[in-house]
PDB file of C-alpha atoms in Angstrom:
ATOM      1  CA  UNK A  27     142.675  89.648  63.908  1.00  0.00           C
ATOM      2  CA  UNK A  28     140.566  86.762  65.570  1.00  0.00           C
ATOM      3  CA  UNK A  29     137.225  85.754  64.541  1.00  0.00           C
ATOM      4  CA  UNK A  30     134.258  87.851  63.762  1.00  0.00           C
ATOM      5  CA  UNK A  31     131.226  88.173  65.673  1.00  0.00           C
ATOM      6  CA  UNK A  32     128.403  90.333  63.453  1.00  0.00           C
ATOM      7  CA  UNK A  33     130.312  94.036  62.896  1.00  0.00           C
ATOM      8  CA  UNK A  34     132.451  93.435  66.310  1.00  0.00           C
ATOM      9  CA  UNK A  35     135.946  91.857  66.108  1.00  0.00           C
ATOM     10  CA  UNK A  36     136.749  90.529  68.592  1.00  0.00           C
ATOM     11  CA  UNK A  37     140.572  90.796  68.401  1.00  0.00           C
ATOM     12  CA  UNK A  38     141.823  87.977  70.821  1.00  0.00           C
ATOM     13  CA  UNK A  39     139.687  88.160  73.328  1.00  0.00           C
ATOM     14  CA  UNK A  40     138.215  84.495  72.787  1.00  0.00           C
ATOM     15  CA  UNK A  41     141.734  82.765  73.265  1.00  0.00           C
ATOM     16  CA  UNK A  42     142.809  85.206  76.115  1.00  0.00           C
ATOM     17  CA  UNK A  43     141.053  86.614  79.685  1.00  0.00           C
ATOM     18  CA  UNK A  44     141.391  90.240  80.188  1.00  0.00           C
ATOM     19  CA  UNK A  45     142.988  91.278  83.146  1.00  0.00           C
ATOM     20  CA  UNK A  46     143.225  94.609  83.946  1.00  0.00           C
ATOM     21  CA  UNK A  47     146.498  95.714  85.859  1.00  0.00           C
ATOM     22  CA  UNK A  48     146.045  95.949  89.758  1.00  0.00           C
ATOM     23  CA  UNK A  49     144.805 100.147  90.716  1.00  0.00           C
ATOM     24  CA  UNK A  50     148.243 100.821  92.411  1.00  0.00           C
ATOM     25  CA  UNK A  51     150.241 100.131  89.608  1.00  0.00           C
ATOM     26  CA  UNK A  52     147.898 101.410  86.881  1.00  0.00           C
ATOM     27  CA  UNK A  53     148.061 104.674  89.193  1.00  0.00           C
ATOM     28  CA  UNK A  54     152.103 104.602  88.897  1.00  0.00           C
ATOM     29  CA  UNK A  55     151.942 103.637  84.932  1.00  0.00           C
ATOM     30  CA  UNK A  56     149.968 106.804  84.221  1.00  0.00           C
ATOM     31  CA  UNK A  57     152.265 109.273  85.794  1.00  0.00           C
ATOM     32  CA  UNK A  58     154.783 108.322  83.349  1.00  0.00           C
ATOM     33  CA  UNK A  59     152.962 106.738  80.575  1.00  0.00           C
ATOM     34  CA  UNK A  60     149.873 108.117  77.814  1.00  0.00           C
ATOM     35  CA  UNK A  61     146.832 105.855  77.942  1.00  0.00           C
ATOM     36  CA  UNK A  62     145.319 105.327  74.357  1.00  0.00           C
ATOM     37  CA  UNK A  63     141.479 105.584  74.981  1.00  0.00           C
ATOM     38  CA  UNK A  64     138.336 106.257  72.937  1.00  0.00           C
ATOM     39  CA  UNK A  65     135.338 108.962  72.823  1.00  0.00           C
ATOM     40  CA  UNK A  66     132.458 108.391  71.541  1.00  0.00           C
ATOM     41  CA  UNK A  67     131.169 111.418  70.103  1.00  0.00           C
ATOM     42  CA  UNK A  68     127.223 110.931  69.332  1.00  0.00           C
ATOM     43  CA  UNK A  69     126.382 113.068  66.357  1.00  0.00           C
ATOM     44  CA  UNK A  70     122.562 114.001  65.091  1.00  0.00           C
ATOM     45  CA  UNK A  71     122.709 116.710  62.081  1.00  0.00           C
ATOM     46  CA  UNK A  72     119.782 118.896  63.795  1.00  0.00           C
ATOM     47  CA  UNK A  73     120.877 118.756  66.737  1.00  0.00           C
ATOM     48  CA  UNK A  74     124.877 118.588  67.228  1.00  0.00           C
ATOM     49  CA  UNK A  75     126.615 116.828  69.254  1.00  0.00           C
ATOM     50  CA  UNK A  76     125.545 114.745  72.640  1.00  0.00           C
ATOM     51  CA  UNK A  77     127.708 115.149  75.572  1.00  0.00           C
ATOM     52  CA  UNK A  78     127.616 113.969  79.137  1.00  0.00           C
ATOM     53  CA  UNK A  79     128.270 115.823  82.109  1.00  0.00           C
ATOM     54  CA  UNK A  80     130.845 113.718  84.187  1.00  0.00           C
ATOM     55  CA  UNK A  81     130.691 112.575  87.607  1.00  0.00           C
ATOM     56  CA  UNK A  82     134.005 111.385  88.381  1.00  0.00           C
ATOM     57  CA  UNK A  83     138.032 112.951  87.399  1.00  0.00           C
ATOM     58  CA  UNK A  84     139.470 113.849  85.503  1.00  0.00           C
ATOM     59  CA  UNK A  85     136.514 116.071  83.808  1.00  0.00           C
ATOM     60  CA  UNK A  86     134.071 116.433  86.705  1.00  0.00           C
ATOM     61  CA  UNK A  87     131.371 118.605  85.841  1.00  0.00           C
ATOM     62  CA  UNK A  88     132.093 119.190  82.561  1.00  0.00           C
ATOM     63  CA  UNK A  89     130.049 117.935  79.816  1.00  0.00           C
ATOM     64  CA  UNK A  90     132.161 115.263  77.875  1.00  0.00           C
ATOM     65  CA  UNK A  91     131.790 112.248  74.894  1.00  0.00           C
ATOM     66  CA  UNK A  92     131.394 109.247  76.630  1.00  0.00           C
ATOM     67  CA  UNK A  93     134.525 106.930  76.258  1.00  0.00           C
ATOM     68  CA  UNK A  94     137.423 105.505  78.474  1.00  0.00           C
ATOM     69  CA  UNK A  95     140.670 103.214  78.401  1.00  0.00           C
ATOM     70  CA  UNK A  96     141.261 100.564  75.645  1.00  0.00           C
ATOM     71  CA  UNK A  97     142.087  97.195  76.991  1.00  0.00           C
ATOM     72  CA  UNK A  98     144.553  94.480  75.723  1.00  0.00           C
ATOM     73  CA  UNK A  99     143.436  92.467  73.119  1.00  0.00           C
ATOM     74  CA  UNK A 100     140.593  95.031  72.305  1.00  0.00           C
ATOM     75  CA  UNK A 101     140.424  96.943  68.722  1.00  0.00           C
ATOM     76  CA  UNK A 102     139.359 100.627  69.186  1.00  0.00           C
ATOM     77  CA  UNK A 103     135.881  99.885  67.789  1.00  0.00           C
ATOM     78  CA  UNK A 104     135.073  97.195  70.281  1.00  0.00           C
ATOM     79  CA  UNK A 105     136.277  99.623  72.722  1.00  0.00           C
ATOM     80  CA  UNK A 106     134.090 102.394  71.878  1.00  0.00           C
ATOM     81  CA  UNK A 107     131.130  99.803  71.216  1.00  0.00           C
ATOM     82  CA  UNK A 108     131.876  99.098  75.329  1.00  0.00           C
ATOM     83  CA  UNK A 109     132.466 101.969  76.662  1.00  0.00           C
ATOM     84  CA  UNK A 110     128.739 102.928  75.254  1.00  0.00           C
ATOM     85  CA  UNK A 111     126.845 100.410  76.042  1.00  0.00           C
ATOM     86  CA  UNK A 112     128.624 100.424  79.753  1.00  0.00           C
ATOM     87  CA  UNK A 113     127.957 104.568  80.369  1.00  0.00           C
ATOM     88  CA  UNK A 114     124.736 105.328  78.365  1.00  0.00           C
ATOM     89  CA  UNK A 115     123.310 101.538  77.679  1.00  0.00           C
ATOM     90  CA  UNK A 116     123.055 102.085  74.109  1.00  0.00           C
ATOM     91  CA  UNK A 117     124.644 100.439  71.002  1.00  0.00           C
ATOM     92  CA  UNK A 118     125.794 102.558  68.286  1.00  0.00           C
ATOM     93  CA  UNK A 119     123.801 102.165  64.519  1.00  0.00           C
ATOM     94  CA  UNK A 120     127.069 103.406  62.465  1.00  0.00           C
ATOM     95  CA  UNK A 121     130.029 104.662  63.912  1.00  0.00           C
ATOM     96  CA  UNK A 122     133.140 106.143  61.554  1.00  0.00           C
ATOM     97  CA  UNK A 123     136.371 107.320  62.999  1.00  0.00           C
ATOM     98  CA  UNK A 124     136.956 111.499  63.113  1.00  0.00           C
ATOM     99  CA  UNK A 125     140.216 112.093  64.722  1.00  0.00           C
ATOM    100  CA  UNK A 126     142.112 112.360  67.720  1.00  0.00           C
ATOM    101  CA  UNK A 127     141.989 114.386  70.964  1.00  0.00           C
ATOM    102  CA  UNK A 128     145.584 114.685  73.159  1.00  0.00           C
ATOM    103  CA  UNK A 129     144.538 115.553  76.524  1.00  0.00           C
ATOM    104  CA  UNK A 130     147.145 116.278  79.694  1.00  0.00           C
ATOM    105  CA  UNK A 131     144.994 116.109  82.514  1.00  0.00           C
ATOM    106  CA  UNK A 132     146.495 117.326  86.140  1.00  0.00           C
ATOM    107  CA  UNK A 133     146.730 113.645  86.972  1.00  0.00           C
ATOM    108  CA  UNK A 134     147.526 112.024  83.727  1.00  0.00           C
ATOM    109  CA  UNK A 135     147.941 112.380  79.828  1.00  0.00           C
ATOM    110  CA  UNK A 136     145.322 110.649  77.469  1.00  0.00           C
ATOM    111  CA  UNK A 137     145.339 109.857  73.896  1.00  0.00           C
ATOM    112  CA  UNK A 138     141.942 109.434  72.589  1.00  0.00           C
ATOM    113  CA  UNK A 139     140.764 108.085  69.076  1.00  0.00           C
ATOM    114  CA  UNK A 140     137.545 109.689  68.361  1.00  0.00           C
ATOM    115  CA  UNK A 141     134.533 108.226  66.739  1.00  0.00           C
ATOM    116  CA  UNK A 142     131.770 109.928  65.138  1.00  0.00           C
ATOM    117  CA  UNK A 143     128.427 107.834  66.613  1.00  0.00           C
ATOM    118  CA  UNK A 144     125.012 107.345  65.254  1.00  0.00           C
ATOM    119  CA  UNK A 145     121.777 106.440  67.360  1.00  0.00           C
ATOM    120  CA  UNK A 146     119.015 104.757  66.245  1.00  0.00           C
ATOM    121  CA  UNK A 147     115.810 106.975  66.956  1.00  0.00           C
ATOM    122  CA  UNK A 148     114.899 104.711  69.106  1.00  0.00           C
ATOM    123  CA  UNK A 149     118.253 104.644  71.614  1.00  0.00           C
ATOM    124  CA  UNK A 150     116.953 105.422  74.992  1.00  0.00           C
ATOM    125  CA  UNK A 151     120.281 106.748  77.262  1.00  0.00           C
ATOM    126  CA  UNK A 152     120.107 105.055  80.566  1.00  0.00           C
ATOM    127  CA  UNK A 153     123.150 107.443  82.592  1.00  0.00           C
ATOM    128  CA  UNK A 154     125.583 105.270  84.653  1.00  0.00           C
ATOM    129  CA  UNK A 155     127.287 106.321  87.755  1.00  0.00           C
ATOM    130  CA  UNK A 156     129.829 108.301  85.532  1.00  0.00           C
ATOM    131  CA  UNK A 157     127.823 111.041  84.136  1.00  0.00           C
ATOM    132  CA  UNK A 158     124.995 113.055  86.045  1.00  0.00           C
ATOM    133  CA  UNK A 159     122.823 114.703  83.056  1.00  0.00           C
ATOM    134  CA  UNK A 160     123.314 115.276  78.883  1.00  0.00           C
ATOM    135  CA  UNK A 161     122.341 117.373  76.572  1.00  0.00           C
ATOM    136  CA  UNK A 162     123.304 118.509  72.855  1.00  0.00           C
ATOM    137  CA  UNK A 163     125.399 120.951  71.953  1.00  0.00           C
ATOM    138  CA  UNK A 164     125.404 122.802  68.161  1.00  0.00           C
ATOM    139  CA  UNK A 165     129.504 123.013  68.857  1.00  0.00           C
ATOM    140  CA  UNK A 166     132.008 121.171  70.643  1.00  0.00           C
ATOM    141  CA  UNK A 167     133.347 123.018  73.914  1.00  0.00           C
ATOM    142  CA  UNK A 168     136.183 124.969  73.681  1.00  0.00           C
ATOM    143  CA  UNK A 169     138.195 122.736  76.348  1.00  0.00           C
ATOM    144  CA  UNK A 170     137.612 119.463  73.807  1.00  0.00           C
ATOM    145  CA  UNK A 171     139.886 120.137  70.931  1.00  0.00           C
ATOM    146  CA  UNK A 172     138.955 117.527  68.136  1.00  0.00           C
ATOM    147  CA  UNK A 173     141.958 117.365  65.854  1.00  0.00           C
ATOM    148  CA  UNK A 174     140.374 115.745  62.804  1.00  0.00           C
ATOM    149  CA  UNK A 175     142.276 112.892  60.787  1.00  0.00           C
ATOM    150  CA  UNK A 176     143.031 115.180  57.696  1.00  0.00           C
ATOM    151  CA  UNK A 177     144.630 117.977  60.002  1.00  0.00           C
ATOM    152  CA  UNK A 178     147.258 115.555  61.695  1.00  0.00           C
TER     153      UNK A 178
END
């Protein structure tokens, strides 16, 4: 799938420039269309799982995995690897996949591959614009329905 670059692959994206499709037709596309996306769901064993309480639609003010859209050319790793490093500016140690979550939203429908993330103890979360506070839960939320790999 392209060539390596330490545990990243980066799956085309030397040879070709991502463009992301212009807002008014991404806007039409999801109306009609699932977007595949990832979460990253950070995991500690004392401690449970560390969510993020989101700023923007479609899960304002709920506390959430971090994650978003997968882009063209991008595996779902590299994806996930992005996605934290853009919202919490940290770099996962290990990260295995868990399962899938199918969310309909009001505004659109999102397919997200799930990955189980480990931080180093050293991982200091710097919060973007997308997510106001975090904290760690012993359970997942009832309104994020994990369907694990061996359950599909």
């Amino acid at each position: 799938f392209g060539p390596r670059h330490g545990s990243i692959t980066f799956c085309f994206m030397y040879c070709m420039p991502m463009k992301l499709a212009p807002t008014n037709i991404y806007k039409e596309l999801v109306k009609y269309f699932p977007r595949l996306t990832v979460d990253v769901l950070i995991r500690n064993n004392k401690l449970g799982y560390l969510l993020f309480k989101r700023n923007i639609s479609p899960s304002k003010g709920k506390f959430w995995p971090i994650g978003g859209t997968v882009y063209r050319g991008e595996t779902l790793r590299s994806a996930a690897i992005r996605k934290a490093k853009e919202e919490v500016g940290v770099r996962p140690r290990s990260m295995k996949p868990a399962g899938i979550i199918n969310v309909k939203f009001t505004e659109r429908h999102d397919i997200s591959f799930v990955f189980f993330a480990i931080l180093d103890d050293r991982s200091k979360i710097k919060l973007s614009e997308q997510n106001s506070e975090y904290k760690w839960f012993k359970k997942l939320p009832a309104h994020y329905r994990l369907i694990k790999f061996e359950n599909i």
